[in-house]
Coordinates of C-alpha atoms in Angstrom, one line a residue:
M499 CA -0.1 0.2 0.0
M500 CA 1.3 3.4 -0.9
H501 CA 1.2 6.1 1.7
E502 CA 1.0 9.9 0.9
E503 CA 4.3 11.7 0.9
G504 CA 5.0 13.1 4.7
F505 CA 2.5 10.9 6.2
N506 CA 3.8 8.4 8.8
P507 CA 1.5 6.2 10.7
S508 CA 4.0 5.8 13.6
W509 CA 3.0 9.2 14.6
F510 CA -0.5 8.0 15.5
I511 CA 1.1 5.1 17.3
A512 CA 3.1 7.6 19.2
I513 CA 0.3 10.0 20.1
G514 CA -1.9 7.2 21.2
S515 CA 1.0 5.8 23.4
I516 CA 1.3 9.4 25.0
S517 CA -2.6 9.9 25.4
S518 CA -2.6 6.4 27.2
A519 CA 0.1 7.5 29.4
I520 CA -1.4 10.7 30.3
I521 CA -4.9 9.1 31.0
A522 CA -3.3 6.4 33.2
A523 CA -1.2 9.2 35.2
V524 CA -4.3 11.3 35.7
A525 CA -6.4 8.1 37.0
L526 CA -3.5 7.2 39.4
F527 CA -3.4 10.8 40.6
F528 CA -7.1 10.8 41.3
A529 CA -6.9 7.4 43.0
W530 CA -4.1 8.6 45.3
K531 CA -6.0 11.6 46.0
S532 CA -9.1 9.6 46.9
L533 CA -7.0 7.3 49.1
A534 CA -5.4 10.2 50.9
L535 CA -8.8 11.8 51.5
S536 CA -10.1 8.5 52.8
K537 CA -7.2 8.2 55.1
D538 CA -7.6 11.8 56.3
Q539 CA -11.4 11.3 57.2
S540 CA -10.6 8.1 59.0
R541 CA -8.6 9.9 61.9
P542 CA -9.0 11.6 65.1
N543 CA -9.7 15.2 64.9
V544 CA -9.7 17.1 67.9
K545 CA -11.0 20.7 68.3
L546 CA -10.6 23.2 71.0
Y547 CA -13.1 26.3 71.4
V548 CA -14.8 28.6 73.8
V549 CA -18.6 28.7 74.5
P550 CA -20.9 30.3 77.0
D551 CA -22.1 28.3 79.9
K552 CA -25.6 27.4 79.4
V553 CA -26.5 27.5 83.3
R554 CA -24.1 29.9 84.9
R555 CA -24.6 33.5 83.8
R556 CA -21.5 35.3 82.2
F557 CA -19.4 32.2 82.6
L558 CA -17.5 30.6 79.8
Q559 CA -16.3 27.1 79.2
I560 CA -13.5 25.7 77.2
I561 CA -14.5 22.6 75.1
V562 CA -12.3 20.0 73.9
E563 CA -14.2 17.8 71.3
N564 CA -13.0 15.0 69.1
V565 CA -15.0 15.4 65.7
G566 CA -13.0 12.7 63.9
S567 CA -14.1 9.1 63.2
Q568 CA -11.3 7.4 65.3
T569 CA -10.2 7.8 69.0
A570 CA -7.6 10.3 69.8
F571 CA -5.0 9.2 72.3
D572 CA -2.4 11.0 74.6
I573 CA -3.9 14.5 74.1
K574 CA -1.3 17.1 75.6
F575 CA -1.9 20.8 75.8
K576 CA 0.7 23.7 76.0
S577 CA -0.2 27.3 76.1
D578 CA 1.8 30.5 75.6
F579 CA 0.7 31.8 78.7
K580 CA -0.8 30.3 82.0
L581 CA -4.6 29.9 81.7
P582 CA -6.3 32.5 84.0
C583 CA -9.6 31.2 85.5
R584 CA -10.7 33.6 88.3
T585 CA -9.7 36.6 90.3
T586 CA -9.4 37.0 94.0
T587 CA -8.7 39.8 96.4
E588 CA -5.6 39.8 98.5
N589 CA -4.4 42.7 100.9
G590 CA -6.9 44.9 98.9
E591 CA -5.4 43.9 95.4
R592 CA -7.1 41.8 92.7
V593 CA -5.1 38.8 92.1
V594 CA -5.4 36.5 89.1
E595 CA -5.5 32.7 89.7
H596 CA -4.8 30.1 87.0
I597 CA -5.9 26.8 86.1
L598 CA -3.6 24.2 88.0
D599 CA -5.6 20.9 87.4
G600 CA -7.7 19.2 85.1
P601 CA -7.5 18.0 81.5
L602 CA -5.7 21.2 80.2
V603 CA -3.1 20.6 82.7
K604 CA -2.8 16.9 83.0
G605 CA -3.9 15.9 79.5
I606 CA -6.6 13.4 78.4
P607 CA -5.4 9.7 77.8
A608 CA -8.1 8.9 75.4
L609 CA -11.1 10.8 73.7
A610 CA -13.4 8.6 71.6
S611 CA -15.1 9.8 68.4
G612 CA -17.8 12.4 69.2
D613 CA -16.8 12.7 72.9
K614 CA -15.8 15.9 74.5
R615 CA -14.5 17.4 77.9
V616 CA -16.1 20.5 79.1
V617 CA -13.7 22.7 81.2
R618 CA -15.2 25.5 83.4
W619 CA -13.1 28.3 82.4
G620 CA -14.4 31.1 84.3
H621 CA -16.4 34.4 84.6
Y622 CA -16.1 36.7 81.7
D623 CA -15.3 39.8 83.8
D624 CA -12.5 37.8 85.8
L625 CA -11.1 36.5 82.3
S626 CA -11.3 39.8 80.6
Y627 CA -9.4 41.5 83.5
S628 CA -6.8 38.6 83.7
L629 CA -6.0 38.9 79.9
K630 CA -5.8 42.6 80.1
T631 CA -2.9 42.4 82.9
I632 CA -0.7 40.4 80.7
G633 CA -1.4 42.7 77.6
R634 CA -3.1 39.9 75.5
D635 CA -6.2 39.7 73.6
F636 CA -6.1 36.0 73.3
I637 CA -4.2 32.9 74.3
T638 CA -2.7 30.2 72.0
I639 CA -3.0 26.7 72.9
E640 CA -1.0 24.0 71.1
F641 CA -2.3 20.4 71.7
A642 CA -1.0 17.2 70.2
Y643 CA -2.4 13.8 69.9
S644 CA -1.9 10.4 68.2
N645 CA -4.0 7.8 66.6
A646 CA -4.2 4.1 67.6
N647 CA -1.0 2.4 68.4
A648 CA 0.5 5.9 68.1
E649 CA 1.1 5.4 64.4
R650 CA 0.8 9.1 63.6
E651 CA 1.0 12.3 65.8
Y652 CA -1.1 15.3 64.9
V653 CA -0.4 18.9 66.2
E654 CA -3.0 21.4 66.4
H655 CA -3.3 25.1 67.4
S656 CA -6.4 26.9 68.7
V657 CA -7.0 30.5 70.0
I658 CA -9.1 31.3 73.0
E659 CA -10.4 34.6 73.8
V660 CA -13.0 36.4 75.7
Q661 CA -13.6 39.9 73.8
S662 CA -15.8 38.6 71.2
F663 CA -18.4 37.8 73.9
A664 CA -18.4 41.3 75.0
D665 CA -21.9 43.0 74.8
T666 CA -23.6 39.7 73.9
N667 CA -26.1 37.7 75.6
V668 CA -23.6 35.1 76.9
C669 CA -26.3 33.2 78.6
D670 CA -29.8 32.8 77.3
D671 CA -30.9 29.4 78.5
P672 CA -34.4 28.5 79.5
I673 CA -33.2 27.9 83.2
V674 CA -31.8 31.1 83.4
K675 CA -35.1 32.9 82.2
I676 CA -36.9 31.0 84.8
A677 CA -34.4 32.3 87.4
D678 CA -35.0 35.7 86.4
N679 CA -38.7 35.3 86.6
I680 CA -38.6 33.9 90.2
D681 CA -36.3 36.9 91.1
I682 CA -39.0 39.3 89.6
I683 CA -41.9 37.5 91.5
S684 CA -39.8 37.5 95.0
Q685 CA -39.3 41.3 94.4
R686 CA -43.0 41.9 93.7
M687 CA -44.1 39.9 96.8
T688 CA -41.5 41.8 99.0
T689 CA -42.8 45.2 97.6
N690 CA -46.4 44.1 98.3
G691 CA -45.3 43.5 102.1
I692 CA -45.5 39.8 101.6
A693 CA -42.3 38.4 103.5
V694 CA -40.6 35.7 101.5
V695 CA -37.3 33.6 102.1
V696 CA -36.1 32.9 98.7
K697 CA -32.3 32.9 98.0
K698 CA -31.6 34.9 94.7
A699 CA -32.1 32.2 91.8
T700 CA -29.3 33.5 89.8
D701 CA -26.9 33.4 92.7
I702 CA -27.6 29.7 93.0
L703 CA -27.1 29.0 89.2
D704 CA -23.8 31.0 89.5
N705 CA -22.7 28.6 92.3

């Protein structure tokens, strides 16, 4: 068979081989990405964040939660400053106290998937004052943990702060609303000359 001048059938073979190689490489890449994504989803994933206390007015909590699909082991925490928790008065001066015990100090041996630890951090006013005394708007916490058999270690960072809770309703729980209503009723009964012995409900909740 005669071929037209300048036409070389081997070009089609070469182009076909290159195309096949490109398709195989793309398929291999997506298979690798899919495997990596699957492994990444099948891992512990610990988060640390701050939320308002649902019962105690103007108190904040630190939540440590494993949102991953596997148990997190040997969780250790380290912060760039000591974590304040309250203030007291000594010799007429306001003194900052720090968290000295609990999971943020001693760590968490294991945290199952979907499980969490709720740490009572402190009152908004105390925490706000404490951070101002060290000239910080936030504290950075580094925490490390591993998967089963310590096959892989993960290191995360989180920022905790209180200023974003300023001028917000940090506690809008139905229990607190009931407590407020009890206070109102108590005040009205006292105003009307009816003697009542009722401890302030919000004080009970704060304790």
